[in-house]
Tab-separated table of C-alpha atoms (C1' of nucleotides) in Angstrom:
chain	number	residue	atom	x	y	z
X	1	MET	CA	-9.522	-49.206	183.574
X	2	SER	CA	-11.447	-49.412	180.188
X	3	ALA	CA	-12.068	-45.871	178.852
X	4	GLU	CA	-15.731	-45.088	178.336
X	5	PRO	CA	-16.983	-46.001	175.056
X	6	VAL	CA	-16.535	-43.033	172.372
X	7	SER	CA	-19.413	-42.636	170.228
X	8	ARG	CA	-18.616	-42.660	166.679
X	9	ARG	CA	-20.912	-40.081	166.894
X	10	ALA	CA	-18.353	-37.945	168.430
X	11	ARG	CA	-15.785	-37.951	165.187
X	12	PRO	CA	-16.293	-36.821	161.998
X	13	ALA	CA	-18.464	-38.161	160.103
X	14	LYS	CA	-16.987	-41.527	158.694
X	15	ALA	CA	-17.742	-43.105	155.324
X	16	PRO	CA	-18.808	-46.415	155.945
X	17	LEU	CA	-16.646	-49.398	154.696
X	18	SER	CA	-17.435	-51.065	151.264
X	19	ARG	CA	-15.389	-53.567	148.692
X	20	ALA	CA	-14.904	-50.753	146.637
X	21	VAL	CA	-13.242	-48.097	149.434
X	22	ILE	CA	-11.405	-50.748	150.672
X	23	VAL	CA	-9.743	-51.825	147.241
X	24	ARG	CA	-9.023	-48.102	146.477
X	25	THR	CA	-7.055	-47.371	149.508
X	26	GLY	CA	-5.068	-50.590	149.541
X	27	LEU	CA	-4.018	-48.809	145.619
X	28	ARG	CA	-3.349	-45.988	147.482
X	29	VAL	CA	-1.156	-47.315	150.144
X	30	LEU	CA	0.354	-49.373	147.741
X	31	ASP	CA	1.309	-46.642	145.912
X	32	ARG	CA	2.496	-44.425	148.721
X	33	GLU	CA	4.238	-46.850	151.238
X	34	GLY	CA	5.074	-50.111	148.804
X	35	LEU	CA	4.397	-54.193	149.305
X	36	ASP	CA	5.528	-54.542	152.324
X	37	ALA	CA	3.425	-51.894	154.004
X	38	LEU	CA	0.321	-53.128	152.452
X	39	THR	CA	-0.894	-54.930	155.374
X	40	MET	CA	-4.568	-55.775	156.484
X	41	ARG	CA	-3.781	-53.433	159.505
X	42	ARG	CA	-2.108	-51.075	157.582
X	43	VAL	CA	-5.434	-50.313	155.112
X	44	ALA	CA	-7.822	-50.691	158.223
X	45	GLN	CA	-5.369	-47.910	160.166
X	46	VAL	CA	-6.109	-45.559	156.612
X	47	LEU	CA	-9.837	-46.375	157.495
X	48	ASP	CA	-9.737	-45.137	160.529
X	49	THR	CA	-11.031	-49.156	161.698
X	50	GLY	CA	-9.521	-52.440	162.315
X	51	ALA	CA	-8.555	-55.115	160.716
X	52	ALA	CA	-11.353	-57.468	161.355
X	53	SER	CA	-13.844	-55.070	159.535
X	54	LEU	CA	-12.060	-55.411	156.258
X	55	TYR	CA	-13.048	-59.281	155.940
X	56	VAL	CA	-16.673	-58.363	155.773
X	57	TYR	CA	-16.217	-57.690	152.421
X	58	VAL	CA	-12.506	-58.680	151.318
X	59	LYS	CA	-12.468	-62.454	151.544
X	60	ASN	CA	-8.640	-62.777	152.441
X	61	ARG	CA	-5.190	-60.862	151.619
X	62	ASP	CA	-5.200	-62.184	148.118
X	63	ASP	CA	-8.842	-61.803	147.524
X	64	LEU	CA	-7.993	-58.116	148.403
X	65	LEU	CA	-4.847	-57.840	146.256
X	66	ALA	CA	-6.955	-59.798	143.037
X	67	ALA	CA	-9.909	-56.645	143.391
X	68	MET	CA	-6.796	-53.843	143.574
X	69	LEU	CA	-5.760	-55.898	140.319
X	70	ASP	CA	-8.572	-55.532	138.258
X	71	GLU	CA	-9.588	-52.015	139.697
X	72	ALA	CA	-6.040	-50.876	138.172
X	73	LEU	CA	-6.435	-52.996	134.628
X	74	GLY	CA	-10.167	-50.830	134.867
X	75	ARG	CA	-7.941	-47.650	133.810
X	76	VAL	CA	-6.669	-49.456	130.552
X	77	ARG	CA	-7.635	-46.955	127.717
X	78	PHE	CA	-8.596	-48.771	124.803
X	79	PRO	CA	-7.235	-47.422	121.363
X	80	ALA	CA	-9.544	-46.229	118.813
X	81	GLU	CA	-7.405	-45.166	116.157
X	82	GLY	CA	-4.840	-46.721	113.603
X	83	SER	CA	-4.547	-49.926	112.048
X	84	TRP	CA	-5.173	-53.050	113.963
X	85	GLN	CA	-2.066	-53.864	114.492
X	86	GLU	CA	-1.137	-50.324	116.203
X	87	ARG	CA	-4.439	-50.535	118.292
X	88	LEU	CA	-3.203	-54.149	119.188
X	89	GLN	CA	0.437	-52.251	120.022
X	90	VAL	CA	-1.094	-49.863	122.013
X	91	LEU	CA	-3.420	-51.991	123.808
X	92	VAL	CA	-0.788	-54.019	125.234
X	93	ALA	CA	1.661	-51.222	125.983
X	94	ASN	CA	-1.055	-49.362	127.969
X	95	SER	CA	-2.247	-52.542	130.009
X	96	ILE	CA	1.480	-53.121	130.932
X	97	ASP	CA	1.823	-49.504	131.756
X	98	ALA	CA	-1.385	-49.909	133.991
X	99	MET	CA	0.132	-52.656	135.582
X	100	SER	CA	3.341	-51.323	136.523
X	101	ARG	CA	1.780	-48.215	137.838
X	102	HIS	CA	1.712	-50.332	141.210
X	103	GLU	CA	4.557	-52.345	142.862
X	104	GLY	CA	4.003	-55.861	142.813
X	105	LEU	CA	0.610	-56.094	141.619
X	106	ALA	CA	1.272	-57.779	138.184
X	107	LEU	CA	2.846	-60.690	140.461
X	108	VAL	CA	-0.583	-61.700	141.356
X	109	ALA	CA	-1.692	-62.370	137.638
X	110	LEU	CA	0.699	-64.993	137.270
X	111	GLY	CA	0.037	-68.424	137.729
X	112	GLY	CA	-3.838	-68.008	137.578
X	113	ILE	CA	-6.280	-67.717	134.728
X	114	PRO	CA	-7.568	-64.300	134.449
X	115	THR	CA	-10.490	-63.981	135.619
X	116	GLY	CA	-11.206	-60.365	136.629
X	117	LEU	CA	-13.884	-58.616	134.547
X	118	ASN	CA	-11.994	-55.960	133.509
X	119	ALA	CA	-8.851	-58.081	132.523
X	120	LEU	CA	-11.156	-60.454	130.405
X	121	LEU	CA	-12.306	-56.768	128.969
X	122	VAL	CA	-8.778	-56.847	127.784
X	123	MET	CA	-8.248	-59.805	126.487
X	124	ASP	CA	-11.778	-59.754	124.764
X	125	ARG	CA	-10.516	-56.943	122.819
X	126	MET	CA	-7.000	-57.953	122.234
X	127	LEU	CA	-8.845	-60.940	120.826
X	128	ALA	CA	-11.057	-58.418	118.413
X	129	LEU	CA	-8.218	-56.908	117.311
X	130	LEU	CA	-6.408	-60.693	116.132
X	131	LYS	CA	-9.812	-61.555	114.833
X	132	GLU	CA	-9.678	-58.156	112.884
X	133	GLY	CA	-6.219	-59.204	111.850
X	134	GLY	CA	-7.450	-62.032	109.955
X	135	LEU	CA	-6.036	-64.954	112.182
X	136	ASP	CA	-7.790	-68.479	112.864
X	137	ASP	CA	-9.463	-68.958	115.977
X	138	THR	CA	-6.680	-71.137	117.288
X	139	THR	CA	-3.922	-68.741	116.554
X	140	ALA	CA	-5.521	-65.797	118.124
X	141	ALA	CA	-6.455	-67.705	120.735
X	142	TRP	CA	-2.918	-68.673	121.642
X	143	ALA	CA	-1.920	-65.094	121.223
X	144	VAL	CA	-4.004	-63.456	123.750
X	145	ASP	CA	-2.745	-65.833	126.160
X	146	LEU	CA	0.994	-65.085	125.458
X	147	LEU	CA	0.236	-61.458	125.161
X	148	TYR	CA	-1.148	-61.426	128.685
X	149	LEU	CA	1.694	-63.186	129.541
X	150	HIS	CA	3.811	-60.666	128.505
X	151	ILE	CA	2.070	-58.003	129.958
X	152	THR	CA	2.428	-59.427	133.743
X	153	VAL	CA	5.609	-60.290	132.981
X	154	ALA	CA	6.972	-56.881	131.783
X	155	GLY	CA	4.327	-55.288	134.238
X	156	ALA	CA	6.658	-56.654	136.782
X	157	GLU	CA	9.924	-55.690	135.444
X	158	GLN	CA	8.688	-52.448	134.904
X	159	ALA	CA	7.021	-51.663	138.329
X	160	ALA	CA	10.187	-52.981	139.823
X	161	TYR	CA	11.946	-50.651	137.802
X	162	ASN	CA	9.938	-47.435	138.313
X	163	THR	CA	9.842	-47.561	142.179
X	164	LYS	CA	11.710	-49.105	145.235
X	165	LYS	CA	15.494	-49.473	143.572
X	166	MET	CA	16.633	-46.216	144.700
X	167	ASN	CA	19.284	-45.138	141.926
X	168	ALA	CA	18.555	-47.190	139.007
X	169	ALA	CA	21.617	-45.674	136.831
X	170	ASP	CA	23.809	-46.742	140.189
X	171	HIS	CA	22.190	-49.734	140.137
X	172	ILE	CA	22.708	-50.447	136.623
X	173	ALA	CA	26.595	-49.486	136.935
X	174	GLU	CA	27.268	-51.884	139.475
X	175	VAL	CA	25.548	-54.664	137.538
X	176	ARG	CA	27.443	-53.830	134.272
X	177	LYS	CA	30.928	-53.941	136.167
X	178	LEU	CA	30.004	-57.001	137.673
X	179	TYR	CA	29.541	-58.846	133.841
X	180	ALA	CA	32.791	-57.005	133.100
X	181	ASP	CA	34.263	-58.722	135.619
X	182	LEU	CA	33.408	-62.211	135.088
X	183	PRO	CA	36.301	-64.877	133.893
X	184	ALA	CA	36.199	-64.232	130.437
X	185	ASP	CA	36.585	-67.788	128.919
X	186	ARG	CA	33.310	-68.948	130.816
X	187	TYR	CA	31.153	-65.862	129.747
X	188	PRO	CA	32.796	-64.646	126.421
X	189	LEU	CA	29.879	-62.568	125.620
X	190	LEU	CA	28.890	-61.218	128.257
X	191	THR	CA	32.301	-59.676	129.309
X	192	SER	CA	32.544	-58.449	126.117
X	193	MET	CA	29.207	-57.397	124.727
X	194	GLY	CA	28.558	-54.824	127.556
X	195	ASP	CA	27.734	-51.765	125.358
X	196	ALA	CA	25.113	-53.468	123.728
X	197	LEU	CA	23.368	-55.497	126.499
X	198	PHE	CA	22.991	-52.093	128.386
X	199	SER	CA	22.770	-49.647	125.712
X	200	ALA	CA	19.598	-47.317	125.903
X	201	GLY	CA	16.627	-47.808	123.499
X	202	ASP	CA	12.484	-48.205	123.644
X	203	ARG	CA	12.814	-51.825	124.693
X	204	ASP	CA	9.241	-52.312	125.644
X	205	ARG	CA	8.155	-51.489	122.280
X	206	TRP	CA	10.295	-53.065	120.766
X	207	ALA	CA	9.426	-56.239	122.771
X	208	ILE	CA	5.484	-55.806	122.019
X	209	GLN	CA	6.445	-55.812	117.941
X	210	VAL	CA	8.473	-58.531	118.421
X	211	LEU	CA	5.648	-60.496	119.768
X	212	VAL	CA	3.252	-59.305	116.969
X	213	ASN	CA	5.469	-59.941	114.028
X	214	GLY	CA	6.069	-63.948	115.460
X	215	ILE	CA	2.542	-64.080	116.138
X	216	LEU	CA	1.978	-63.023	112.336
X	217	ASN	CA	4.585	-65.620	111.311
X	218	THR	CA	3.924	-68.298	113.308
X	219	PRO	CA	0.596	-70.030	112.867
X	220	ALA	CA	-0.332	-72.156	115.407
X	221	ASP	CA	-0.536	-76.168	114.177
X	222	ARG	CA	-2.429	-78.589	115.318
A	1	MET	CA	14.165	-76.590	184.825
A	2	SER	CA	16.724	-77.100	182.586
A	3	ALA	CA	17.426	-80.336	181.005
A	4	GLU	CA	21.140	-81.045	181.452
A	5	PRO	CA	22.887	-80.000	177.855
A	6	VAL	CA	22.874	-82.972	175.949
A	7	SER	CA	26.396	-83.336	173.961
A	8	ARG	CA	26.060	-83.189	170.529
A	9	ARG	CA	28.224	-85.983	170.365
A	10	ALA	CA	25.717	-88.276	171.805
A	11	ARG	CA	23.657	-87.605	168.470
A	12	PRO	CA	24.517	-89.733	165.232
A	13	ALA	CA	27.177	-87.791	163.423
A	14	LYS	CA	25.779	-84.439	162.126
A	15	ALA	CA	26.974	-83.379	158.508
A	16	PRO	CA	28.485	-79.499	159.240
A	17	LEU	CA	26.384	-77.110	158.179
A	18	SER	CA	26.881	-74.788	154.849
A	19	ARG	CA	25.738	-72.885	152.347
A	20	ALA	CA	25.273	-75.561	149.825
A	21	VAL	CA	23.784	-78.176	151.765
A	22	ILE	CA	20.979	-75.162	152.917
A	23	VAL	CA	20.392	-74.213	149.591
A	24	ARG	CA	19.834	-78.202	148.750
A	25	THR	CA	17.707	-78.757	151.533
A	26	GLY	CA	15.703	-75.705	150.902
A	27	LEU	CA	15.034	-77.070	147.298
A	28	ARG	CA	13.761	-80.208	149.112
A	29	VAL	CA	11.661	-78.791	150.834
A	30	LEU	CA	9.963	-76.712	148.294
A	31	ASP	CA	9.532	-79.362	146.230
A	32	ARG	CA	8.130	-81.777	149.020
A	33	GLU	CA	5.814	-79.388	151.087
A	34	GLY	CA	5.537	-76.247	148.912
A	35	LEU	CA	6.167	-72.376	148.950
A	36	ASP	CA	4.414	-72.197	152.148
A	37	ALA	CA	6.354	-74.561	153.858
A	38	LEU	CA	9.699	-73.320	152.789
A	39	THR	CA	9.889	-71.387	156.142
A	40	MET	CA	13.660	-70.600	157.948
A	41	ARG	CA	12.107	-72.667	160.506
A	42	ARG	CA	11.273	-75.705	158.473
A	43	VAL	CA	14.534	-75.825	156.370
A	44	ALA	CA	16.348	-75.549	159.632
A	45	GLN	CA	14.501	-78.279	161.451
A	46	VAL	CA	15.106	-80.303	158.449
A	47	LEU	CA	18.915	-80.045	159.101
A	48	ASP	CA	18.235	-80.813	162.935
A	49	THR	CA	19.501	-76.840	163.580
A	50	GLY	CA	17.780	-74.010	164.727
A	51	ALA	CA	16.551	-71.445	162.390
A	52	ALA	CA	19.506	-68.824	163.723
A	53	SER	CA	22.171	-71.022	162.633
A	54	LEU	CA	21.326	-70.474	158.960
A	55	TYR	CA	21.998	-67.032	158.981
A	56	VAL	CA	25.608	-67.384	158.927
A	57	TYR	CA	25.398	-68.950	155.445
A	58	VAL	CA	22.888	-67.113	154.305
A	59	LYS	CA	21.398	-63.208	154.490
A	60	ASN	CA	17.880	-63.737	154.580
A	61	ARG	CA	15.379	-65.726	152.931
A	62	ASP	CA	15.030	-63.578	149.656
A	63	ASP	CA	18.852	-64.569	149.558
A	64	LEU	CA	18.385	-68.177	150.174
A	65	LEU	CA	15.339	-68.165	147.162
A	66	ALA	CA	17.730	-66.459	145.266
A	67	ALA	CA	20.351	-69.218	145.840
A	68	MET	CA	17.632	-71.623	145.146
A	69	LEU	CA	17.107	-70.280	141.816
A	70	ASP	CA	20.528	-70.327	140.228
A	71	GLU	CA	21.088	-73.798	141.960
A	72	ALA	CA	18.441	-74.576	139.884
A	73	LEU	CA	19.121	-73.283	137.110
A	74	GLY	CA	22.740	-75.147	137.285
A	75	ARG	CA	20.717	-78.143	136.198
A	76	VAL	CA	19.980	-76.786	132.650
A	77	ARG	CA	21.008	-78.863	129.770
A	78	PHE	CA	22.740	-77.186	126.823
A	79	PRO	CA	21.967	-78.481	123.659
A	80	ALA	CA	24.435	-79.526	121.330
A	81	GLU	CA	23.118	-80.455	118.285
A	82	GLY	CA	20.609	-79.178	115.266
A	83	SER	CA	20.309	-75.563	113.624
A	84	TRP	CA	21.151	-72.740	115.846
A	85	GLN	CA	17.399	-71.974	116.324
A	86	GLU	CA	16.309	-75.396	117.227
A	87	ARG	CA	19.440	-75.213	120.016
A	88	LEU	CA	18.081	-72.100	121.238
A	89	GLN	CA	14.444	-73.313	121.219
A	90	VAL	CA	15.485	-76.295	123.096
A	91	LEU	CA	17.600	-74.141	125.680
A	92	VAL	CA	14.626	-72.104	126.113
A	93	ALA	CA	12.648	-74.548	126.702
A	94	ASN	CA	14.882	-76.664	129.314
A	95	SER	CA	15.474	-73.318	131.270
A	96	ILE	CA	11.223	-73.008	131.577
A	97	ASP	CA	11.533	-76.754	132.487
A	98	ALA	CA	14.344	-76.170	135.283
A	99	MET	CA	12.266	-73.493	136.684
A	100	SER	CA	9.003	-74.932	136.703
A	101	ARG	CA	9.667	-77.839	138.839
A	102	HIS	CA	10.260	-75.735	141.799
A	103	GLU	CA	6.743	-73.892	142.662
A	104	GLY	CA	7.279	-70.180	142.875
A	105	LEU	CA	11.198	-70.148	142.441
A	106	ALA	CA	10.774	-67.973	139.130
A	107	LEU	CA	9.133	-65.761	140.768
A	108	VAL	CA	12.455	-64.887	142.582
A	109	ALA	CA	13.885	-63.988	139.597
A	110	LEU	CA	11.646	-61.010	138.350
A	111	GLY	CA	11.958	-57.376	138.661
A	112	GLY	CA	15.581	-57.878	138.807
A	113	ILE	CA	18.529	-58.138	136.404
A	114	PRO	CA	19.992	-61.379	136.919
A	115	THR	CA	23.122	-61.735	138.513
A	116	GLY	CA	23.629	-65.886	139.369
A	117	LEU	CA	26.222	-67.262	138.146
A	118	ASN	CA	23.996	-69.771	136.306
A	119	ALA	CA	21.401	-67.972	134.946
A	120	LEU	CA	24.021	-66.118	133.620
A	121	LEU	CA	25.520	-68.709	131.715
A	122	VAL	CA	22.070	-69.456	130.291
A	123	MET	CA	22.372	-65.677	128.967
A	124	ASP	CA	26.074	-66.261	127.727
A	125	ARG	CA	24.299	-69.289	125.908
A	126	MET	CA	21.407	-67.627	124.323
A	127	LEU	CA	23.637	-64.739	123.200
A	128	ALA	CA	26.242	-66.847	121.672
A	129	LEU	CA	23.136	-68.690	119.330
A	130	LEU	CA	21.813	-65.545	118.433
A	131	LYS	CA	25.103	-63.803	117.477
A	132	GLU	CA	26.026	-67.412	115.715
A	133	GLY	CA	22.090	-66.659	113.848
A	134	GLY	CA	24.060	-63.388	112.689
A	135	LEU	CA	21.908	-60.664	114.639
A	136	ASP	CA	23.644	-57.615	115.433
A	137	ASP	CA	24.759	-56.927	119.034
A	138	THR	CA	22.183	-54.871	119.883
A	139	THR	CA	19.134	-56.704	118.954
A	140	ALA	CA	21.035	-59.518	120.297
A	141	ALA	CA	20.876	-57.769	123.774
A	142	TRP	CA	17.517	-56.713	123.598
A	143	ALA	CA	16.034	-60.210	122.838
A	144	VAL	CA	18.043	-61.905	125.553
A	145	ASP	CA	16.392	-59.811	127.654
A	146	LEU	CA	13.319	-60.826	126.194
A	147	LEU	CA	13.626	-64.306	126.358
A	148	TYR	CA	15.045	-64.235	130.033
A	149	LEU	CA	11.916	-62.605	130.392
A	150	HIS	CA	10.026	-65.073	129.066
A	151	ILE	CA	11.332	-68.039	130.726
A	152	THR	CA	10.710	-66.576	134.167
A	153	VAL	CA	6.879	-65.976	132.966
A	154	ALA	CA	6.560	-69.405	131.653
A	155	GLY	CA	8.533	-71.107	133.904
A	156	ALA	CA	6.483	-69.414	137.145
A	157	GLU	CA	2.863	-70.306	135.020
A	158	GLN	CA	3.791	-74.134	134.328
A	159	ALA	CA	4.828	-74.169	137.649
A	160	ALA	CA	1.600	-73.378	139.103
A	161	TYR	CA	0.027	-75.051	136.871
A	162	ASN	CA	1.772	-78.546	137.816
A	163	THR	CA	1.729	-78.000	141.695
A	164	LYS	CA	-0.750	-77.063	144.227
A	165	LYS	CA	-4.094	-76.855	141.684
A	166	MET	CA	-5.396	-80.058	142.894
A	167	ASN	CA	-7.499	-81.029	140.013
A	168	ALA	CA	-6.529	-79.160	136.764
A	169	ALA	CA	-8.855	-80.517	134.984
A	170	ASP	CA	-11.754	-79.473	136.686
A	171	HIS	CA	-10.525	-75.727	137.216
A	172	ILE	CA	-9.968	-75.199	133.787
A	173	ALA	CA	-13.918	-76.554	133.279
A	174	GLU	CA	-14.719	-74.035	136.020
A	175	VAL	CA	-12.912	-71.224	134.355
A	176	ARG	CA	-14.638	-72.205	131.031
A	177	LYS	CA	-18.076	-71.853	132.030
A	178	LEU	CA	-17.227	-68.697	133.774
A	179	TYR	CA	-16.127	-67.285	130.442
A	180	ALA	CA	-19.515	-69.182	128.954
A	181	ASP	CA	-21.614	-67.210	131.300
A	182	LEU	CA	-20.144	-63.956	130.830
A	183	PRO	CA	-22.245	-60.875	129.578
A	184	ALA	CA	-22.208	-61.793	125.785
A	185	ASP	CA	-22.520	-58.077	124.541
A	186	ARG	CA	-19.425	-57.075	126.543
A	187	TYR	CA	-17.499	-60.064	126.089
A	188	PRO	CA	-18.572	-61.249	122.476
A	189	LEU	CA	-15.429	-62.835	121.497
A	190	LEU	CA	-14.829	-64.770	125.013
A	191	THR	CA	-18.068	-66.153	125.392
A	192	SER	CA	-18.470	-67.393	121.747
A	193	MET	CA	-14.509	-68.594	121.433
A	194	GLY	CA	-14.598	-71.191	124.257
A	195	ASP	CA	-13.314	-74.091	122.136
A	196	ALA	CA	-10.198	-72.598	120.505
A	197	LEU	CA	-9.537	-70.852	123.979
A	198	PHE	CA	-9.137	-73.848	125.657
A	199	SER	CA	-8.080	-76.021	123.140
A	200	ALA	CA	-5.115	-78.406	123.641
A	201	GLY	CA	-2.022	-78.232	121.903
A	202	ASP	CA	1.640	-77.369	122.506
A	203	ARG	CA	1.464	-73.865	123.623
A	204	ASP	CA	4.443	-73.754	125.181
A	205	ARG	CA	6.715	-74.741	122.042
A	206	TRP	CA	4.566	-72.339	120.097
A	207	ALA	CA	5.224	-69.415	121.870
A	208	ILE	CA	8.881	-69.865	121.734
A	209	GLN	CA	8.529	-70.431	118.348
A	210	VAL	CA	6.862	-67.099	118.096
A	211	LEU	CA	9.567	-65.555	119.929
A	212	VAL	CA	12.430	-66.472	117.588
A	213	ASN	CA	10.409	-65.739	114.676
A	214	GLY	CA	9.568	-62.035	115.935
A	215	ILE	CA	12.884	-61.488	116.881
A	216	LEU	CA	14.349	-62.498	113.493
A	217	ASN	CA	11.995	-60.192	111.614
A	218	THR	CA	11.998	-57.252	114.072
A	219	PRO	CA	15.633	-55.413	114.316
A	220	ALA	CA	16.264	-53.109	116.982
A	221	ASP	CA	16.454	-49.642	115.437
A	222	ARG	CA	17.994	-46.788	117.438
I	1	DA	C1'	-43.314	-45.664	171.163
I	2	DC	C1'	-42.094	-49.903	171.898
I	3	DC	C1'	-39.122	-54.094	171.282
I	4	DG	C1'	-37.257	-57.991	168.699
I	5	DT	C1'	-33.468	-59.580	165.023
I	6	DC	C1'	-29.655	-58.651	162.279
I	7	DT	C1'	-25.870	-56.615	160.266
I	8	DG	C1'	-21.359	-55.203	160.576
I	9	DA	C1'	-17.341	-52.806	163.236
I	10	DC	C1'	-13.945	-54.265	166.138
I	11	DG	C1'	-10.869	-55.696	170.311
I	12	DA	C1'	-8.398	-59.301	171.613
I	13	DA	C1'	-6.462	-63.450	170.827
I	14	DC	C1'	-4.275	-67.428	168.005
I	15	DA	C1'	-0.587	-69.153	165.488
I	16	DG	C1'	2.993	-68.414	163.107
I	17	DT	C1'	6.568	-65.545	160.021
I	18	DG	C1'	12.025	-63.367	159.453
I	19	DT	C1'	15.106	-61.849	161.984
I	20	DT	C1'	18.579	-60.417	165.807
I	21	DC	C1'	21.146	-60.771	170.375
I	22	DG	C1'	23.847	-63.127	173.292
I	23	DT	C1'	25.589	-67.192	175.336
I	24	DC	C1'	28.254	-71.045	175.239
I	25	DA	C1'	30.409	-75.529	173.462
I	26	DC	C1'	34.054	-76.657	170.767
I	27	DG	C1'	38.309	-77.227	167.140
I	28	DA	C1'	42.173	-75.182	166.372
I	29	DT	C1'	46.393	-72.067	167.900
I	30	DC	C1'	49.691	-70.360	170.835
M	1	DG	C1'	47.393	-76.599	178.888
M	2	DA	C1'	45.155	-72.291	178.689
M	3	DT	C1'	42.967	-68.956	174.893
M	4	DC	C1'	40.832	-67.480	171.220
M	5	DG	C1'	37.311	-67.233	167.605
M	6	DT	C1'	34.059	-69.604	164.856
M	7	DG	C1'	29.341	-70.943	164.398
M	8	DA	C1'	25.310	-73.511	166.789
M	9	DC	C1'	21.421	-72.102	169.025
M	10	DG	C1'	17.706	-71.053	172.749
M	11	DA	C1'	15.013	-66.914	173.441
M	12	DA	C1'	12.855	-63.205	172.323
M	13	DC	C1'	11.105	-59.143	169.811
M	14	DA	C1'	8.078	-56.664	166.249
M	15	DC	C1'	5.642	-58.278	163.233
M	16	DT	C1'	2.263	-61.009	160.176
M	17	DG	C1'	-2.857	-63.043	158.729
M	18	DT	C1'	-6.817	-64.770	160.442
M	19	DT	C1'	-10.631	-65.839	163.680
M	20	DC	C1'	-13.750	-65.251	167.022
M	21	DG	C1'	-17.260	-63.572	170.688
M	22	DT	C1'	-19.187	-59.621	171.840
M	23	DC	C1'	-21.855	-55.278	171.246
M	24	DA	C1'	-23.894	-50.818	169.100
M	25	DG	C1'	-26.698	-49.422	166.260
M	26	DA	C1'	-30.111	-49.524	162.185
M	27	DC	C1'	-34.552	-51.585	160.508
M	28	DG	C1'	-39.308	-53.621	160.571
M	29	DG	C1'	-43.306	-55.049	162.927
M	30	DT	C1'	-47.006	-54.434	165.790
DNA sequence: ACCGTCTGACGAACAGTGTTCGTCACGATC
DNA sequence: GATCGTGACGAACACTGTTCGTCAGACGGT
């Protein structure tokens, strides 16, 4: 019944497994087939091996996801020009962008102090910029916390927006109708402010500005 | 082989199934046994029925989670006293609190415009407070977006902090050591600012203040 | 050139998961 | 009293992450 063992040599030379290629393959699968398709078996299949083989280099699926997140964060570019505020805003925007390129990855970062080497590099640079802006240590530390939190959540939201949702315009129109059809006595503003609620504009850039302005005007008092 | 069918009447009168009791039972299971234990089978077991029965009232697991989230948000209290800024800050804090009471629930809200009736009520109240503060429609609309985003992510973080992590103090000490042991040339600030990074203080309240202050100082220009 | 040793690849299996289907008891309706 | 429709539910399906034991092949010492 069992076929004779196929020599590995019979197949075209196969690149050896390693943590790095597993992580990169994971990102490829995530980008092309979505988060649901990112199973250990699928990643192994792409690498032409069995799922069990991955566990030599990766502790478990969460470990793989965390490594993928840090790999993605490794591609964040650090701006070199402009005032410290401009550089901070661009750095935050770049980080959100890096996360939002991969569906669901940002969610991995939530609920855990960042420990990936590339995530920590982003944090260190943000701290440097805040110190350059003259903030005291405590405020800068709290600010980095808040900014990183915003990066993850904005990344998650953008990612959900970019991928998956077949037709964003249709979906928005649907929700808009839902808002308009709400009982006006219980939801007076949602029913009447439809135009503003769904207005276009660079909300992401605005949100970052809000954070930076707020940080500058709100010292951490303790 | 098959046992004789046990009449339902033989058992103590069983409360009839309904969407509401399923949602409430889901919350109970989530609170007492954690997110991993929140399976359709487990919820059904608590209700003394089979998993298939739940699907009459609930489209699928995500639908159940969304309903649980909105149920949790239904318990948010709307503050009645203080200036509009104070009321807004308390409302945001209360919402974060409501979400953080249930592990992992806040994550459900991410990546999707809120459509639950109670979530929309919170949004409407926030809009009312912002309009009371004299903001124009567009800024108020964008601000509500940002505030809701912060509520979800802060709720998720707090929830991860409250539950699960066996010993928070130990974990923090561990991460702190990790930061301190980083190469100082690549991570100059993380290695030197340990005291500030892990300083105590009411960061949650501070973050809300940052957002409100930032919103007041950053008009949405378009 | 041989022979152990050891690493890593991997098939099979385990214990679950969400979800669907077909059946069948029950309460209300004619 | 017969009929009907609703909802409860056992069983099954197609998956999942993870572990275990096996075993081929590379490496190092003699």
